Amino acid sequence: MISGWIWDPARPGEPVDVDLVEGGVMLFRVRADLYRPDLEEVGYGDGRHGFAFTGLDMVLPHSRHLVSLRRASDGLDLLASPHWIVRSPPRLDEPALRFMTEAFVQASLAARAPEELSGGIGFLLRLLNQCINAHDRLAGAAGRTAAAMREGLVPRDELDGRTGGIIDALSRAYPLLTLGQAGAAETAPEVSVIIPAHDHFDHTYRCLESIRDHFPRRSCEIVIVDDCSTDETLLCTLVFAGPVRVVRTPQQLGFVGACNAGAREARGRYLLFLNNDTLVREGWLDALVDTFEQVPGVGIAGSRLLAEDGTLQEAGGIIWRLGDGWNWGRGEDPAEPRFLHLRDADWVSGAALMVERALFETLGGFDSHYAPAYYEDVDLAFRVRQLGRRVVVQPASEVVHLEGVSNGVDVAGAGLKRYQLVNQRKFQARWRDVLAGHRFNGESPDLEAERQVRRRAYFIDDTVPTPDLDAGSNAAVAHMRALQALGYKVTFMPADNMEDHQPYTASLRKIGIECLHAPYARSVEQVFRDALVAPDLVYIHRYSNAAKYAMLTRRYFPKCRIVYSVADLHFLRLERQAAVAPGDPHTVGLAAQKAGELAVMRVVDAVIVHSSAEARLLGELVPEIATHVVPWAVRPRPTPAPFAQRAGIVFVGGFQHPPNVDAVRHYADDILPALRARLPAATSSIVGSRMPEAIARLHERGLAMVGYVPDLADVLHRARCTVAPLRFGAGIKGKVLESFAHGLPCVMSPVAAEGLDLPAPLDWLVAGTAADFAAKIVRVHEDEALNQCLAEAGLAFVAARYSEAATRAALAGAVDRDAAEAAAAADPPAQPAARRARTAAAASSPER
């Protein structure tokens, strides 16, 4: 609609005819005789001098029209005529394209300096980027590939000069790369990968090719920041499809400015700055996000960088007192254990650096004080640490860095690399007070690389823990994590088997536990002998290791505190096994076993048990030792399925442990017959690793031999209860805790309940006879209200008594020499057995 008014004072009472004209052609004529009260109010006749052209869609169909409004009698243009009529939203039709073409052609002809065209070129490239991305999304939604849709998109015969050369190079050397899944860019991603680029398109393409080949599990977008390139980067949007955006800078900003420009455009929770001269490997991005989620206090996480020849380029960096830096591990064997675990570093390279976007924005991004490049990543690391956050290198994230491609390697030359020396002086001036505590270049690099380490602990067990296979491994990992929370750097030694046991070793390294293995470490004694710094603590897990290494620890580290975790009292388990199965060959040498276990306890500084019953027993047998009841952390993860959608009973246990083999036989022979009479349709699933053939062949009606499952939730979340019909054993039972943690009641024997100090109503779940077992299983399987009550009580029990905080607090009392000595001084010297029993009971009481 076009409306207005016209009034001739010479003929105040006569309406005037108005023509609508385009390109010299009269399209419409109307009479201006519409009443407008505003005209009458100011005295323009009787107010009937308005006009309106309506229904113009067919007459003015294009996105832009230049029209004139003229008095019909003499062709006089009205005020504001001629006038551009622009549709909303506009369309890319022939008039719009003709207008844009004419504007840019005239600008290019009139320009006298390249700077006059820079803004227009940047504008066109941004438009190109937006249109191609929309084109590919629509192609994907229509089920057509972006590559097929782009055929014929570029009018090659109309392009010449450098543009034509770039298009030729793109079509010959760079096939279309489609990253991720269609539509991935539509939603806010978890991570924005920011890749600054100035020329060197071949490396940018190879970088994105590696991202395509190792595309992460986490959602991400790729933001390429074109910092005024002059090569194929100009038209890179023709080559990349998927969640890729290109940001163009108006003038060359350098690395610092380009990264900050990309961060302003990012939408992810995390920013991952990635050089374009890098090649990523499997897990490169996911491992960094996992670090923020699994490791407390992380502010920056960086990748481990490898050279193109496979040698180590950097596993974090060292900054010396004068601000000069080292790439830690440069040129070394990347398989060496000391370069394979997460650790704190002075800084991590901006070539592959992840930081939370909110933290990056709070700090104002990379400081332009270091523009155009170098030391901006080091300064950011120091500012993040100043806020109390950690700067860590995560070797589980590996990136190959083609060093020197972008800026060369000569710091004394005239190129950008010279700013490394310039900015080193700036950095040293700003952080002089902090750097005063650092050594000079080359002094004790092994100690400088571990600058944040305050206390060191060696953790010795038979083999690398396998938490998906046995409860003892869960306890070991939980205690190593608790030691980390208490400020220890933890080094794990598999005394019985020094192999690099994957994936379990990698899981420990990912959370910052150093894992030694052959051929770099061949024995515990070799590690003791070669230690540069004596440990503050040696934690020995299980009797088999304490018997061999307690005295050895005293010999090499006489000032070190030694803690022995029994896992369970082996002699107690064997005594009970002998009572159930007289003559069992496993019980031969029981007296020697008991004497050996008690003897090694007298060598160490503290003994850790998980069971309050075992603490009371040791208080009677060896009252002179310091015994500590320490739980392990169990994570509550209740079943989401309602009661009506679940059914069946589950037994869980690793079958390398004899009590579990006996428990399944006892269940099948003595309990299941009574249970089948009352619950004929119920299925009992037997779950556990290393199931022997004799157990696997049990084909009783109602038994399902499942065997090993990697995640217990897959089975427990579908069941109504679990059973633990153990007739002998020691320690506390991980199967009971896991049942409670999954929101399932566990009907258990007195042996299975021992040491847990179950409060009401959970103590009702203890069954003394086969008939009692069957009756209680029926109750919790069929009575929804009772099942729910016990499930809630079990979850509350685990949350209160087996949390990370409870584990950490209890372990601190065992490993902290000052705390242990203070506690011993506070207790009267008389009646030691009673004192130990009281200490154990207090540590396990429901109130705590």
PDB file of N, CA, C and O in Angstrom, residues 655-680:
ATOM      1  N   PHE A 655      33.228 -64.081  40.357  1.00  0.00           N
ATOM      2  CA  PHE A 655      33.350 -65.507  40.700  1.00  0.00           C
ATOM      3  C   PHE A 655      34.794 -65.962  40.897  1.00  0.00           C
ATOM      4  O   PHE A 655      35.032 -67.142  41.141  1.00  0.00           O
ATOM      5  N   GLN A 656      35.743 -65.011  40.815  1.00  0.00           N
ATOM      6  CA  GLN A 656      37.092 -65.373  41.245  1.00  0.00           C
ATOM      7  C   GLN A 656      37.164 -65.401  42.765  1.00  0.00           C
ATOM      8  O   GLN A 656      38.169 -65.838  43.341  1.00  0.00           O
ATOM      9  N   HIS A 657      36.103 -64.935  43.417  1.00  0.00           N
ATOM     10  CA  HIS A 657      36.032 -64.864  44.873  1.00  0.00           C
ATOM     11  C   HIS A 657      35.226 -66.073  45.368  1.00  0.00           C
ATOM     12  O   HIS A 657      34.020 -66.167  45.118  1.00  0.00           O
ATOM     13  N   PRO A 658      35.831 -67.050  46.071  1.00  0.00           N
ATOM     14  CA  PRO A 658      35.132 -68.291  46.461  1.00  0.00           C
ATOM     15  C   PRO A 658      33.811 -68.086  47.203  1.00  0.00           C
ATOM     16  O   PRO A 658      32.875 -68.871  46.978  1.00  0.00           O
ATOM     17  N   PRO A 659      33.659 -67.080  48.081  1.00  0.00           N
ATOM     18  CA  PRO A 659      32.357 -66.925  48.751  1.00  0.00           C
ATOM     19  C   PRO A 659      31.188 -66.724  47.788  1.00  0.00           C
ATOM     20  O   PRO A 659      30.062 -67.154  48.081  1.00  0.00           O
ATOM     21  N   ASN A 660      31.444 -66.127  46.631  1.00  0.00           N
ATOM     22  CA  ASN A 660      30.358 -65.908  45.677  1.00  0.00           C
ATOM     23  C   ASN A 660      29.947 -67.201  44.977  1.00  0.00           C
ATOM     24  O   ASN A 660      28.767 -67.418  44.684  1.00  0.00           O
ATOM     25  N   VAL A 661      30.926 -68.053  44.695  1.00  0.00           N
ATOM     26  CA  VAL A 661      30.599 -69.359  44.096  1.00  0.00           C
ATOM     27  C   VAL A 661      29.728 -70.161  45.054  1.00  0.00           C
ATOM     28  O   VAL A 661      28.695 -70.734  44.670  1.00  0.00           O
ATOM     29  N   ASP A 662      30.135 -70.188  46.319  1.00  0.00           N
ATOM     30  CA  ASP A 662      29.351 -70.916  47.327  1.00  0.00           C
ATOM     31  C   ASP A 662      27.965 -70.309  47.498  1.00  0.00           C
ATOM     32  O   ASP A 662      26.982 -71.039  47.663  1.00  0.00           O
ATOM     33  N   ALA A 663      27.872 -68.989  47.445  1.00  0.00           N
ATOM     34  CA  ALA A 663      26.584 -68.322  47.649  1.00  0.00           C
ATOM     35  C   ALA A 663      25.585 -68.694  46.564  1.00  0.00           C
ATOM     36  O   ALA A 663      24.391 -68.926  46.844  1.00  0.00           O
ATOM     37  N   VAL A 664      26.038 -68.786  45.299  1.00  0.00           N
ATOM     38  CA  VAL A 664      25.124 -69.152  44.219  1.00  0.00           C
ATOM     39  C   VAL A 664      24.674 -70.606  44.368  1.00  0.00           C
ATOM     40  O   VAL A 664      23.496 -70.932  44.160  1.00  0.00           O
ATOM     41  N   ARG A 665      25.578 -71.491  44.741  1.00  0.00           N
ATOM     42  CA  ARG A 665      25.193 -72.893  44.962  1.00  0.00           C
ATOM     43  C   ARG A 665      24.166 -72.985  46.099  1.00  0.00           C
ATOM     44  O   ARG A 665      23.174 -73.704  45.998  1.00  0.00           O
ATOM     45  N   HIS A 666      24.426 -72.261  47.180  1.00  0.00           N
ATOM     46  CA  HIS A 666      23.506 -72.254  48.321  1.00  0.00           C
ATOM     47  C   HIS A 666      22.137 -71.720  47.901  1.00  0.00           C
ATOM     48  O   HIS A 666      21.086 -72.272  48.275  1.00  0.00           O
ATOM     49  N   TYR A 667      22.136 -70.674  47.090  1.00  0.00           N
ATOM     50  CA  TYR A 667      20.870 -70.081  46.633  1.00  0.00           C
ATOM     51  C   TYR A 667      20.102 -71.076  45.757  1.00  0.00           C
ATOM     52  O   TYR A 667      18.883 -71.280  45.932  1.00  0.00           O
ATOM     53  N   ALA A 668      20.824 -71.721  44.814  1.00  0.00           N
ATOM     54  CA  ALA A 668      20.165 -72.650  43.892  1.00  0.00           C
ATOM     55  C   ALA A 668      19.666 -73.910  44.610  1.00  0.00           C
ATOM     56  O   ALA A 668      18.572 -74.409  44.320  1.00  0.00           O
ATOM     57  N   ASP A 669      20.448 -74.404  45.570  1.00  0.00           N
ATOM     58  CA  ASP A 669      20.102 -75.674  46.224  1.00  0.00           C
ATOM     59  C   ASP A 669      19.101 -75.510  47.359  1.00  0.00           C
ATOM     60  O   ASP A 669      18.203 -76.354  47.532  1.00  0.00           O
ATOM     61  N   ASP A 670      19.217 -74.416  48.132  1.00  0.00           N
ATOM     62  CA  ASP A 670      18.467 -74.321  49.380  1.00  0.00           C
ATOM     63  C   ASP A 670      17.370 -73.259  49.393  1.00  0.00           C
ATOM     64  O   ASP A 670      16.334 -73.431  50.046  1.00  0.00           O
ATOM     65  N   ILE A 671      17.585 -72.153  48.699  1.00  0.00           N
ATOM     66  CA  ILE A 671      16.631 -71.037  48.776  1.00  0.00           C
ATOM     67  C   ILE A 671      15.662 -71.051  47.603  1.00  0.00           C
ATOM     68  O   ILE A 671      14.452 -70.857  47.761  1.00  0.00           O
ATOM     69  N   LEU A 672      16.178 -71.319  46.409  1.00  0.00           N
ATOM     70  CA  LEU A 672      15.345 -71.233  45.214  1.00  0.00           C
ATOM     71  C   LEU A 672      14.155 -72.195  45.222  1.00  0.00           C
ATOM     72  O   LEU A 672      13.062 -71.810  44.804  1.00  0.00           O
ATOM     73  N   PRO A 673      14.297 -73.433  45.693  1.00  0.00           N
ATOM     74  CA  PRO A 673      13.114 -74.312  45.710  1.00  0.00           C
ATOM     75  C   PRO A 673      11.955 -73.724  46.520  1.00  0.00           C
ATOM     76  O   PRO A 673      10.797 -73.791  46.093  1.00  0.00           O
ATOM     77  N   ALA A 674      12.243 -73.169  47.696  1.00  0.00           N
ATOM     78  CA  ALA A 674      11.176 -72.554  48.500  1.00  0.00           C
ATOM     79  C   ALA A 674      10.624 -71.312  47.827  1.00  0.00           C
ATOM     80  O   ALA A 674       9.423 -71.024  47.911  1.00  0.00           O
ATOM     81  N   LEU A 675      11.478 -70.576  47.131  1.00  0.00           N
ATOM     82  CA  LEU A 675      11.025 -69.358  46.453  1.00  0.00           C
ATOM     83  C   LEU A 675      10.132 -69.686  45.265  1.00  0.00           C
ATOM     84  O   LEU A 675       9.119 -69.017  45.029  1.00  0.00           O
ATOM     85  N   ARG A 676      10.473 -70.743  44.513  1.00  0.00           N
ATOM     86  CA  ARG A 676       9.675 -71.102  43.335  1.00  0.00           C
ATOM     87  C   ARG A 676       8.266 -71.500  43.720  1.00  0.00           C
ATOM     88  O   ARG A 676       7.319 -71.257  42.963  1.00  0.00           O
ATOM     89  N   ALA A 677       8.111 -72.091  44.897  1.00  0.00           N
ATOM     90  CA  ALA A 677       6.775 -72.501  45.327  1.00  0.00           C
ATOM     91  C   ALA A 677       5.854 -71.293  45.511  1.00  0.00           C
ATOM     92  O   ALA A 677       4.636 -71.396  45.334  1.00  0.00           O
ATOM     93  N   ARG A 678       6.423 -70.142  45.851  1.00  0.00           N
ATOM     94  CA  ARG A 678       5.607 -68.960  46.111  1.00  0.00           C
ATOM     95  C   ARG A 678       5.672 -67.938  44.978  1.00  0.00           C
ATOM     96  O   ARG A 678       4.752 -67.137  44.818  1.00  0.00           O
ATOM     97  N   LEU A 679       6.781 -67.924  44.217  1.00  0.00           N
ATOM     98  CA  LEU A 679       6.917 -67.008  43.075  1.00  0.00           C
ATOM     99  C   LEU A 679       7.360 -67.818  41.856  1.00  0.00           C
ATOM    100  O   LEU A 679       8.493 -67.732  41.392  1.00  0.00           O
ATOM    101  N   PRO A 680       6.473 -68.624  41.299  1.00  0.00           N
ATOM    102  CA  PRO A 680       6.879 -69.532  40.214  1.00  0.00           C
ATOM    103  C   PRO A 680       7.337 -68.809  38.950  1.00  0.00           C
ATOM    104  O   PRO A 680       8.130 -69.366  38.184  1.00  0.00           O
TER     105      PRO A 680
END
